[in-house]
Coordinates of C-alpha atoms and ligand atoms in Angstrom, one line a residue:
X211 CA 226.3 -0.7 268.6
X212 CA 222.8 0.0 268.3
X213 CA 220.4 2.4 269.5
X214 CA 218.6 0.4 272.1
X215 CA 221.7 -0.3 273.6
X216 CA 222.3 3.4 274.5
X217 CA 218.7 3.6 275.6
X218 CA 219.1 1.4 278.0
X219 CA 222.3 2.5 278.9
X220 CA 220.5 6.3 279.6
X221 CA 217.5 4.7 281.5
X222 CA 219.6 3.6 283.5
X223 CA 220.6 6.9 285.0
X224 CA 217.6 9.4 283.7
X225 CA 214.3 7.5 283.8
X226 CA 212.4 10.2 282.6
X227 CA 214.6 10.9 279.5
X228 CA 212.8 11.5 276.5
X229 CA 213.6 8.7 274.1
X230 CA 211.5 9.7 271.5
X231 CA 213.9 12.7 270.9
X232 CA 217.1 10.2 271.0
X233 CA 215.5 8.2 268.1
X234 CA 214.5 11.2 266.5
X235 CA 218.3 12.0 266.5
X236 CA 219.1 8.9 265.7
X237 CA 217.5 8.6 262.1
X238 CA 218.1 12.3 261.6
X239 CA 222.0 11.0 261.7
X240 CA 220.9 7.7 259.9
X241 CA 219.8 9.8 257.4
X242 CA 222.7 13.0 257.1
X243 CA 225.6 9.8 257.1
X244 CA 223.4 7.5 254.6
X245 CA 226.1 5.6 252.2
X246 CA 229.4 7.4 254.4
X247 CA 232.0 4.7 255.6
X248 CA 234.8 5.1 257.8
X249 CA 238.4 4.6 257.2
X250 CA 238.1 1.4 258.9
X251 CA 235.6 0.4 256.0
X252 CA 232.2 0.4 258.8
X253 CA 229.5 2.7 258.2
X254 CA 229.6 6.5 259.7
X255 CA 226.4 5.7 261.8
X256 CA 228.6 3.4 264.1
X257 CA 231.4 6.3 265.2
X258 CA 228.6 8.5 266.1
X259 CA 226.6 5.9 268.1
X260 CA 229.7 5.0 269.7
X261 CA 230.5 8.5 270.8
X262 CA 226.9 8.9 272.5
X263 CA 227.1 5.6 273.9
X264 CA 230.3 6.1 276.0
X265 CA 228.8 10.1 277.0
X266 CA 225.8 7.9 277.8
X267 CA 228.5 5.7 280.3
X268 CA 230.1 8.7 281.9
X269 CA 226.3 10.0 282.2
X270 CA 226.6 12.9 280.5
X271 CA 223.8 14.9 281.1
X272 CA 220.7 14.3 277.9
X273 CA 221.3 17.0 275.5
X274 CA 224.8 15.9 275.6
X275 CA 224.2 12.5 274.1
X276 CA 222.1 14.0 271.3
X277 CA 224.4 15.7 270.2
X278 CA 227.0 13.1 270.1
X279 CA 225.1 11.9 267.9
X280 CA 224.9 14.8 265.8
X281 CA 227.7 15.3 266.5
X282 CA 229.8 15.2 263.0
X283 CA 226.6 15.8 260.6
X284 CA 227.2 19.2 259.7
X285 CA 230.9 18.6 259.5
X286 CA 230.5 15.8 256.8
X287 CA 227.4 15.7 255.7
X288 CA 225.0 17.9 253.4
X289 CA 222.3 19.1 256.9
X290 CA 223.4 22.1 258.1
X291 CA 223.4 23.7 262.1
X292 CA 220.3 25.5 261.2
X293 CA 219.0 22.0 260.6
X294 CA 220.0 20.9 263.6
X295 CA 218.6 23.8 265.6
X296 CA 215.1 23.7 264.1
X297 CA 215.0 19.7 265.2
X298 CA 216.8 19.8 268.2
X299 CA 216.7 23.1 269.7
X300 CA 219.5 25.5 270.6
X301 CA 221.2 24.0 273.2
X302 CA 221.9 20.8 270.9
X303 CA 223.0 23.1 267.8
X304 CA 225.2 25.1 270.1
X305 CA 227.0 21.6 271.6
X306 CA 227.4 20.7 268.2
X307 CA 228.4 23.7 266.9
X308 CA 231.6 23.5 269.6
X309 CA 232.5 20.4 268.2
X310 CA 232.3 21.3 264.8
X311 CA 234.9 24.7 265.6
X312 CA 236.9 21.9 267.2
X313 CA 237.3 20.1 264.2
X314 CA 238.6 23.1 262.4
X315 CA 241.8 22.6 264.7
X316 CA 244.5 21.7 262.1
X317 CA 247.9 20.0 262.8
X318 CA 250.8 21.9 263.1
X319 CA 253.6 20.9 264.0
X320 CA 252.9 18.9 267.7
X321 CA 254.4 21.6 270.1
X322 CA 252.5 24.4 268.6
X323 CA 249.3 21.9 268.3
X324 CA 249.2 20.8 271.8
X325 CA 249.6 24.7 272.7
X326 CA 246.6 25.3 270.4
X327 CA 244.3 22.7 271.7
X328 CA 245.4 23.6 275.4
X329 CA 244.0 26.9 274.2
X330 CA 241.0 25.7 272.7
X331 CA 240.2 23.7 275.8
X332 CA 240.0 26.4 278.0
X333 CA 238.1 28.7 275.6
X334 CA 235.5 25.5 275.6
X335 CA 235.4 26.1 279.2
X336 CA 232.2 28.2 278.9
X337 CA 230.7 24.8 278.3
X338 CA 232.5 21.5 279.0
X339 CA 230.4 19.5 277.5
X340 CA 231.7 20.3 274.2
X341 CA 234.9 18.7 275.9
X342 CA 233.2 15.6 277.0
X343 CA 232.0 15.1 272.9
X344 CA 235.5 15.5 272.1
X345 CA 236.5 12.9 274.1
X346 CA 234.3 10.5 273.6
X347 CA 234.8 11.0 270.0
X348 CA 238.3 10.7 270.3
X349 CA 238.2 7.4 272.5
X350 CA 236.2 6.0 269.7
X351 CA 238.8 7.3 267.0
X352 CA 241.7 5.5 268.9
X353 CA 239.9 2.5 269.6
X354 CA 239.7 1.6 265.8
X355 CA 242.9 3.2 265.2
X356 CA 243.9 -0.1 263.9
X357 CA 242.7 0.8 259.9
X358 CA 245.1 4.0 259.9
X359 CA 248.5 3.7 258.2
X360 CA 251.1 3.6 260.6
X361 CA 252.3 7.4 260.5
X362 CA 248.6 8.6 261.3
X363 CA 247.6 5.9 264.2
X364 CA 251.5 7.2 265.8
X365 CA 250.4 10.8 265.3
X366 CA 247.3 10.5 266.7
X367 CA 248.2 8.1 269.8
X368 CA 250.4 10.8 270.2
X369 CA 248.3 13.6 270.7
X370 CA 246.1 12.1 272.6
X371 CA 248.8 11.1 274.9
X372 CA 249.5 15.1 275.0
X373 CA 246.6 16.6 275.3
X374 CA 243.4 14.6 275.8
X375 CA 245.0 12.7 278.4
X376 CA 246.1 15.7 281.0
X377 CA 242.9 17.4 280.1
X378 CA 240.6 14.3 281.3
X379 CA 243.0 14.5 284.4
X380 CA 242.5 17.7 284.6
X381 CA 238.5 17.4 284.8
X382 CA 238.8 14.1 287.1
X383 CA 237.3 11.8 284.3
X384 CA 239.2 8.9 285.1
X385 CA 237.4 6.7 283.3
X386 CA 238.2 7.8 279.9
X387 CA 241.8 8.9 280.8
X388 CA 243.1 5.6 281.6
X389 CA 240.9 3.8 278.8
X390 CA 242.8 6.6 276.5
X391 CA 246.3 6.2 277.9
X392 CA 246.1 2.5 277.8
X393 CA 244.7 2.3 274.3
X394 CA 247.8 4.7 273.4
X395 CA 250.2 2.9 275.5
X396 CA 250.1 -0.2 273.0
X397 CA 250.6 2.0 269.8
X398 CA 253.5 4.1 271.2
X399 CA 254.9 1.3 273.2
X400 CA 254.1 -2.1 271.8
X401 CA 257.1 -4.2 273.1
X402 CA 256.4 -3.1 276.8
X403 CA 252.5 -3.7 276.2
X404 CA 252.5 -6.7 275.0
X405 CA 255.4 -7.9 278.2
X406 CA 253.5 -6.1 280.6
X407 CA 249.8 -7.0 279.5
X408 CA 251.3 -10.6 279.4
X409 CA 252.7 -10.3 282.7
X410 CA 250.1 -9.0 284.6
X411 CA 246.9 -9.6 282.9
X412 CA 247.9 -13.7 282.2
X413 CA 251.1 -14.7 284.8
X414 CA 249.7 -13.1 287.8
X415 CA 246.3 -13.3 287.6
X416 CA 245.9 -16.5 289.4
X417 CA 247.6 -15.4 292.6
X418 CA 246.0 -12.3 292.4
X419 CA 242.7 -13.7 292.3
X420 CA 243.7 -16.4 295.0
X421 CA 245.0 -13.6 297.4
X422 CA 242.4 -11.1 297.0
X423 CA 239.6 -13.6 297.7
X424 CA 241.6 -14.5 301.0
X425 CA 241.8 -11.0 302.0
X426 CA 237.9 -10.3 301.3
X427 CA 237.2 -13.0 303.4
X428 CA 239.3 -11.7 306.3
X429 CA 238.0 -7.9 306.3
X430 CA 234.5 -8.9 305.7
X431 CA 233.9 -11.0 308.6
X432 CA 235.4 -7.6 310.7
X433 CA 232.9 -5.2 308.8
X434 CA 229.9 -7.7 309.1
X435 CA 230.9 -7.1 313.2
X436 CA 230.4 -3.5 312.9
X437 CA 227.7 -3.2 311.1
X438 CA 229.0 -1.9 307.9
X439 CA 227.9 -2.4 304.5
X440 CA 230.3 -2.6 302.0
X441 CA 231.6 -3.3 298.7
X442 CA 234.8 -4.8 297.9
X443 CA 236.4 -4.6 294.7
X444 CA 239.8 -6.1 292.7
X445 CA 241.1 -3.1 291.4
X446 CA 243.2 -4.1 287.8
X447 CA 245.6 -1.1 287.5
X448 CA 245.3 0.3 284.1
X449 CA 248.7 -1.2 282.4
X450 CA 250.1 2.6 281.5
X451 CA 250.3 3.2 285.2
X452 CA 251.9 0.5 286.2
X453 CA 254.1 1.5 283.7
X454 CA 254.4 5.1 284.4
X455 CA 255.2 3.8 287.7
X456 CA 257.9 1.2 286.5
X457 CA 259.8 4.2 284.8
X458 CA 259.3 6.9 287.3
X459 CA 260.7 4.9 290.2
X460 CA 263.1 2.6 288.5
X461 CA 261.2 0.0 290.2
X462 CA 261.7 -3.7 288.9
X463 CA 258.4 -5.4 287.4
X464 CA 258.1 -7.5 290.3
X465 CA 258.1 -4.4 293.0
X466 CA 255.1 -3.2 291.4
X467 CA 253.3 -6.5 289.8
X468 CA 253.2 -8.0 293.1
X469 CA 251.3 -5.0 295.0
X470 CA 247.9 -6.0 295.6
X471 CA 244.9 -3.6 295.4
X472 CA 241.2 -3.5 296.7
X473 CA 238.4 -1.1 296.9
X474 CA 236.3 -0.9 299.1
X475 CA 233.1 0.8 299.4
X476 CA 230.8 1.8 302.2
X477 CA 227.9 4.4 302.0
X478 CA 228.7 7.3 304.8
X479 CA 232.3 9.3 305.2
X480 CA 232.3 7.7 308.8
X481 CA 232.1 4.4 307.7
X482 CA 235.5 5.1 305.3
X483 CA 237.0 5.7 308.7
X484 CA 236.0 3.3 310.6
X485 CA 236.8 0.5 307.7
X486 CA 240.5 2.5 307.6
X487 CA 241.3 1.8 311.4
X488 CA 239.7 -1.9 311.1
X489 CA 242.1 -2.3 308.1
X490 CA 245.1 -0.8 309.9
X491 CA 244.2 -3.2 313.2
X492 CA 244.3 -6.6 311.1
X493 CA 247.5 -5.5 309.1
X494 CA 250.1 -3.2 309.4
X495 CA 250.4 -0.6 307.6
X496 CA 253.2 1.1 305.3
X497 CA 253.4 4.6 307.4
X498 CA 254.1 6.8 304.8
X499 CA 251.6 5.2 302.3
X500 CA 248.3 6.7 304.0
X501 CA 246.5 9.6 302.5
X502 CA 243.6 11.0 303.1
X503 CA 241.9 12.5 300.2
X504 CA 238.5 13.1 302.2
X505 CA 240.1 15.4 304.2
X506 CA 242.0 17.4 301.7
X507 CA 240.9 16.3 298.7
X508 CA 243.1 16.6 295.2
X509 CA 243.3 19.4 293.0
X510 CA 240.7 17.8 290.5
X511 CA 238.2 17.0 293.7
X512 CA 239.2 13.1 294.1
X513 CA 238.3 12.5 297.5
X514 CA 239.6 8.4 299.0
X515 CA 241.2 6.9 301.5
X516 CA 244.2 5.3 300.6
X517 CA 246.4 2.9 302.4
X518 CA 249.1 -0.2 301.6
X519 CA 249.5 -2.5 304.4
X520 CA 251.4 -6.0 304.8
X521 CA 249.0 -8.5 304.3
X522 CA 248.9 -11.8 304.7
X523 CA 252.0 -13.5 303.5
X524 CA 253.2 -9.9 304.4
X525 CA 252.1 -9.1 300.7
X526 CA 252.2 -5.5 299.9
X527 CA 248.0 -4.8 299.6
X528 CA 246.2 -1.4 298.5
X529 CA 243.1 -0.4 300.0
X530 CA 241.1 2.7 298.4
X531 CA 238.2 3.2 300.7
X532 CA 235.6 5.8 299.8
X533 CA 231.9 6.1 298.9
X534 CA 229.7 5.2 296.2
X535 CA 229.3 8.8 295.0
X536 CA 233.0 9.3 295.7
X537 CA 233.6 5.8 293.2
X538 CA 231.3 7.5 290.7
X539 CA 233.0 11.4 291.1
X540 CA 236.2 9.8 290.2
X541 CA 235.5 7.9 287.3
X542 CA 233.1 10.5 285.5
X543 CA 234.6 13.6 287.0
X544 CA 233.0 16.9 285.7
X545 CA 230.2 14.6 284.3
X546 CA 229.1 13.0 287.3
X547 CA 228.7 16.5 288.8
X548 CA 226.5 17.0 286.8
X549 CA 224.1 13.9 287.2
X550 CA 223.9 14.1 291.0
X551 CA 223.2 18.2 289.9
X552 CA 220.5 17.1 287.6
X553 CA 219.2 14.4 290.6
X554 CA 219.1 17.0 292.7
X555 CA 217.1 19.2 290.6
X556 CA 217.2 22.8 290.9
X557 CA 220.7 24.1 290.5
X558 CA 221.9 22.6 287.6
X559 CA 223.7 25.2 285.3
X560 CA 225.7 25.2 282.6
X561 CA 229.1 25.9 283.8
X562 CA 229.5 24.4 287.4
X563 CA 231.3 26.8 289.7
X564 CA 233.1 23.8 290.6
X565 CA 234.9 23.8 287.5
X566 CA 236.1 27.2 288.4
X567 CA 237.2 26.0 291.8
X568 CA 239.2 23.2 290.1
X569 CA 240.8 25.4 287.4
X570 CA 241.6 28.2 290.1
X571 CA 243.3 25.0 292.9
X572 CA 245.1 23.9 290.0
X573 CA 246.7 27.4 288.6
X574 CA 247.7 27.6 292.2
X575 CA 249.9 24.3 291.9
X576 CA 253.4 24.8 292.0
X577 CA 254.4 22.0 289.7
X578 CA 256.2 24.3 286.5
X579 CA 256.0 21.7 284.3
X580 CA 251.9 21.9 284.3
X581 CA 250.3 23.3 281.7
X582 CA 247.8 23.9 284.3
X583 CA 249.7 25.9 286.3
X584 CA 249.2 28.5 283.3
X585 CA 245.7 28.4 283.2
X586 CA 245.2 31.6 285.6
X587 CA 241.5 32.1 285.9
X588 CA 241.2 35.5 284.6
X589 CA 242.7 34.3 281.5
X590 CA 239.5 33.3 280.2
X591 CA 236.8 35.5 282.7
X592 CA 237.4 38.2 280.4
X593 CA 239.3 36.6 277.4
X594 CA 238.2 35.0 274.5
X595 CA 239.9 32.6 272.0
X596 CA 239.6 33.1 268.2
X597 CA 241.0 31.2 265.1
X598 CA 242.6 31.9 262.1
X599 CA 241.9 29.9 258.9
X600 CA 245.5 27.7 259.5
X601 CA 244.2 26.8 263.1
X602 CA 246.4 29.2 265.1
X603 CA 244.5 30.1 268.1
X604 CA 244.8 33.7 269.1
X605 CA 243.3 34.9 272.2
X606 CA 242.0 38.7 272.9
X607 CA 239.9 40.3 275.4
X608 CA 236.3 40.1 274.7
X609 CA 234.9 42.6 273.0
X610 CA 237.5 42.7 270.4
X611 CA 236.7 43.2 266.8
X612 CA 238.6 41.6 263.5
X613 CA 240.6 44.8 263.6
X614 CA 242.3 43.3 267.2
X615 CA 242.6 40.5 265.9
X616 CA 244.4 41.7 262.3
X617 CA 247.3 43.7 264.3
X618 CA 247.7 40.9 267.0
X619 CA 248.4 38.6 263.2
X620 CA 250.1 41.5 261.9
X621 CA 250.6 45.0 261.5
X622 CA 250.4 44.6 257.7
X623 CA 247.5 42.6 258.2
X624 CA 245.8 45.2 260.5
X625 CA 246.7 48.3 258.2
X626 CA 245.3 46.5 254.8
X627 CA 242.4 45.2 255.9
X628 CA 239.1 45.7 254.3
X629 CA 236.9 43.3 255.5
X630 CA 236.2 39.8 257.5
X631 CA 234.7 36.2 256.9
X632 CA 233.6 35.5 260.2
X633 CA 232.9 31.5 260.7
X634 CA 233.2 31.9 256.5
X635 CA 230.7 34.3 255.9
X636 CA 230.9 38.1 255.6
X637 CA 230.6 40.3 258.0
X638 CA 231.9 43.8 259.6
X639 CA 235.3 45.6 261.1
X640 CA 233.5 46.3 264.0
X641 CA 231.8 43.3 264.7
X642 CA 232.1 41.6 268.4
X643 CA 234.0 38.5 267.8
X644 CA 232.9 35.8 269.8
X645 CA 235.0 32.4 271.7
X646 CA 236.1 30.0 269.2
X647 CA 234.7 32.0 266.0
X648 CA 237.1 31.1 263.2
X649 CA 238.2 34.8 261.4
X650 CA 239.8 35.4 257.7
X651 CA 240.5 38.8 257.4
X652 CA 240.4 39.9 253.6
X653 CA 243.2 43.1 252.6
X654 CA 243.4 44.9 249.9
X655 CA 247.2 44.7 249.3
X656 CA 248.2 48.3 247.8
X657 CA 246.6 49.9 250.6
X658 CA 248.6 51.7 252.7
X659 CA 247.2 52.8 256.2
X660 CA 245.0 51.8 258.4
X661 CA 241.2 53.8 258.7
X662 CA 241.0 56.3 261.5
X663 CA 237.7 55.7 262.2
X664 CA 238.7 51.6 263.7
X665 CA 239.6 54.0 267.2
X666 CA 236.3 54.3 267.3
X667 CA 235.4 50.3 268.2
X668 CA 238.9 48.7 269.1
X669 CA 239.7 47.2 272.4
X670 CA 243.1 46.1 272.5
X671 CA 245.8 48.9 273.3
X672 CA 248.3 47.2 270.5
X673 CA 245.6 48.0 267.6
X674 CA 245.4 51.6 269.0
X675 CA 248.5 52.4 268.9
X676 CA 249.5 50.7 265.2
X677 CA 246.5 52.7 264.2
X678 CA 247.8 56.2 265.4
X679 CA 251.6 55.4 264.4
X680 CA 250.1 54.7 260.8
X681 CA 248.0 57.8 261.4
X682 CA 250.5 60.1 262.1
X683 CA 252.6 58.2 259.5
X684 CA 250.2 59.1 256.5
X685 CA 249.5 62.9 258.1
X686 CA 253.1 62.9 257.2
X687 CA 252.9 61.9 253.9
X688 CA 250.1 64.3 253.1
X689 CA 251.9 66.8 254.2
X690 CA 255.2 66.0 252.1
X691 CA 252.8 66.2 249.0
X692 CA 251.5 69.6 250.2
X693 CA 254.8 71.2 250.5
X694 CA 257.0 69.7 248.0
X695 CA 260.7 69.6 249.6
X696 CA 260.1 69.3 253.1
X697 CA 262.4 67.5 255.1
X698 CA 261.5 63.9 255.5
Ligands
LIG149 MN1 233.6 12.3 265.2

């Protein structure tokens, strides 16, 4: 990987990116990783360029790509944030700065993890492009997973499987969810890889290419008659789904090996119409196999047409039909958002209210066994998650303080506190904690009760009232020593 190939990759999109910046970035890195290898024995240089190549891919928006590149200096490396900052500029340092919080994540256990990062995710949400980093990071890990001992690459396959994998769902990246589940597929399922790559990638790919060239031929000659441009596309089905699909419906290989799909693009919602019903008159279709994701589009905003008809040879044949933009939505998701935002010009913000839509559709999903179905909107308007020095996330309201943080640890905690590293350094009781700030409260273990004075600043009701029971507990206890043999 080198650094003209992500140029080019970025020109591609952004014409008037500033590539003087990306190369500044890039030997800023050089530098901060000079002499680091990797486990898999290449230099550290080649993970980060990785990581901003594939953000460059799913066109993350400029900033983004710098500071994938940055994106592990002040984790590993002597150059601090504040180094960052003073090259980069805020925005950059505060990307990386996400990332670098992420990182601080520690494994515990995988149920309480995949609970942690679920957390952790949505506290990101006040900017997702922390989240894209992450991913593209992580694709990169698992795609040289191959130098980890066994235990580790299993682990890590793993949680990706649990947690990366919904999450780019969740956002509509396709493109990096199906790389990542098939990527993990092969370490967490080998045997039925290697039959079903074998299968489908080598037995079948003859026929398939025989049929689908038949089928082109056929529906292109009826769009050339109306006047329709188009695209048409094989569509390989990423291996885990067929897969998935295999297990979910008890379906033999050959059911779903011999189903056939195309793409099709054309460049107006009309013409997605249109192509459906010339589709439908050359070949009938399966009547409970249409959908029409334009209409009402999926939770995550994927918007298609989809139909299977018999086609010739009365094969079973998929058609997706949709539009470029529609292609481009459902393979960068969130991030292609924000490239026709950033087209478009003017209203390109931070935090698309989009997101919001999609988190608030999917809370209102009725599948229980959703994580999303938990993520209720309010939960982080006005909440805000923290971290403890094991990696627990804890989440308050904001404008909570260390001291609602210390009783929602523990009451012992909360009474014997004295003070706070805040993001390790020292700071104050009353201190506004902010999203994904990483808090060490320091006690002083033969004290008692809690100070009076913390009513003053806390928000949460549960540090209130530990406070006052202590209170009224050590009134108490001044009064015992006042008037020796009162009643306890
Ligand atoms: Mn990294």
């Amino acid at each position: 990987m080198t650094i003209e190939q992500i140029i080019n990759r970025i020109k591609e999109n952004n014409k008037n990116a500033d590539i003087e910046i990306l190369k500044k970035a890039y030997e800023f890195a050089k530098k901060a990783h000079k002499g680091q290898k990797r486990k898999t024995g290449g230099p550290y240089l080649e993970h980060a360029l990785h990581t901003a190549f594939v953000l460059a891919q799913i066109k993350a928006d400029f900033n983004t790509i710098i500071a994938g590149i940055l994106h592990d200096v002040p984790e590993d490396t002597e150059y601090t944030l504040e180094d960052i900052k003073k090259e980069f500029g805020s925005d950059v340092a505060t990307l990386v700065e996400g990332i670098t919080k992420l990182s601080k994540i520690k494994y515990r256990g995988v149920e309480r993890y995949r609970e942690n990062l679920r957390k952790m995710f949505l506290a990101m949400a006040n900017d997702m492009r922390v989240i894209l980093i992450k991913f593209c990071d992580r694709l990169h890990n698992i795609r040289t997973l191959e130098a980890l001992p066994e235990e580790k690459r299993l682990r890590i396959a793993k949680e990706t499987m649990e947690v990366y994998v919904p999450i780019a769902g969740l956002l509509g990246i396709w493109s990096l969810k199906s790389q990542m589940e098939d990527i993990c597929f092969k370490y967490l399922h080998p045997e039925e890889y290697k039959k079903l790559e074998y299968k489908y990638e080598v037995e079948k790919k003859v026929e398939r290419n025989q049929y689908s060239r038949e089928v082109k031929k056929i529906l292109e000659k009826e769009l050339k008659k109306e006047k329709i441009k188009h695209e048409i596309e094989d569509r390989l089905k990423p291996l885990y789904s067929i897969y998935k699909k295999m297990q979910r419906t008890d379906r033999k290989f050959h059911e779903i090996y011999d189903v056939f799909a195309l793409r099709v693009m054309v460049p107006t919602i009309s013409d997605c119409y249109k192509t459906l019903g010339i589709i439908h008159s050359l070949w009938k279709p399966k009547p409970d196999r249409i959908k029409d994701y334009i209409a009402i589009p999926k939770p995550n905003g994927y918007r298609s047409l989809h139909t299977t008809v018999y086609g010739p040879g009365n094969k079973a044949t998929e058609f997706q039909i949709k539009t470029k933009e529609m292609h481009e939505e459902s393979l960068y998701g969130i991030a292609a958002h924000w490239y026709y935002k950033e087209k478009g010009g003017s209203n390109y913000q931070k935090q698309p209210k989009w997101v919001e839509e999609i988190l608030q559709l999917q809370s209102q999903e009725k599948n229980t066994n959703d994580f999303i179905d938990k993520v209720k909107l309010d939960v982080f308007h006005d909440r805000i998650f923290v971290f403890s020095p094991k990696g627990d996330v804890f989440d308050l309201p904001e404008g909570s303080t260390p001291i609602d943080f210390a009783f929602l640890v523990h009451t012992e905690i909360g009474n014997k506190a004295t003070g706070v590293l805040i993001n390790d350094k020292m700071s104050t009781l009353d201190k506004r904690l902010q999203n994904g700030d990483l808090v060490e409260i320091i006690i002083e273990k033969k004290r008692k009760y809690p100070n009076q004075d913390w009513l003053k600043f806390v928000q949460t009701r549960r540090a209130k009232e530990k406070i006052k029971q202590s209170t009224r507990l050590y009134r108490l206890s001044q009064l015992h020593k006042m008037i020796p043999g009162m009643k306890k």
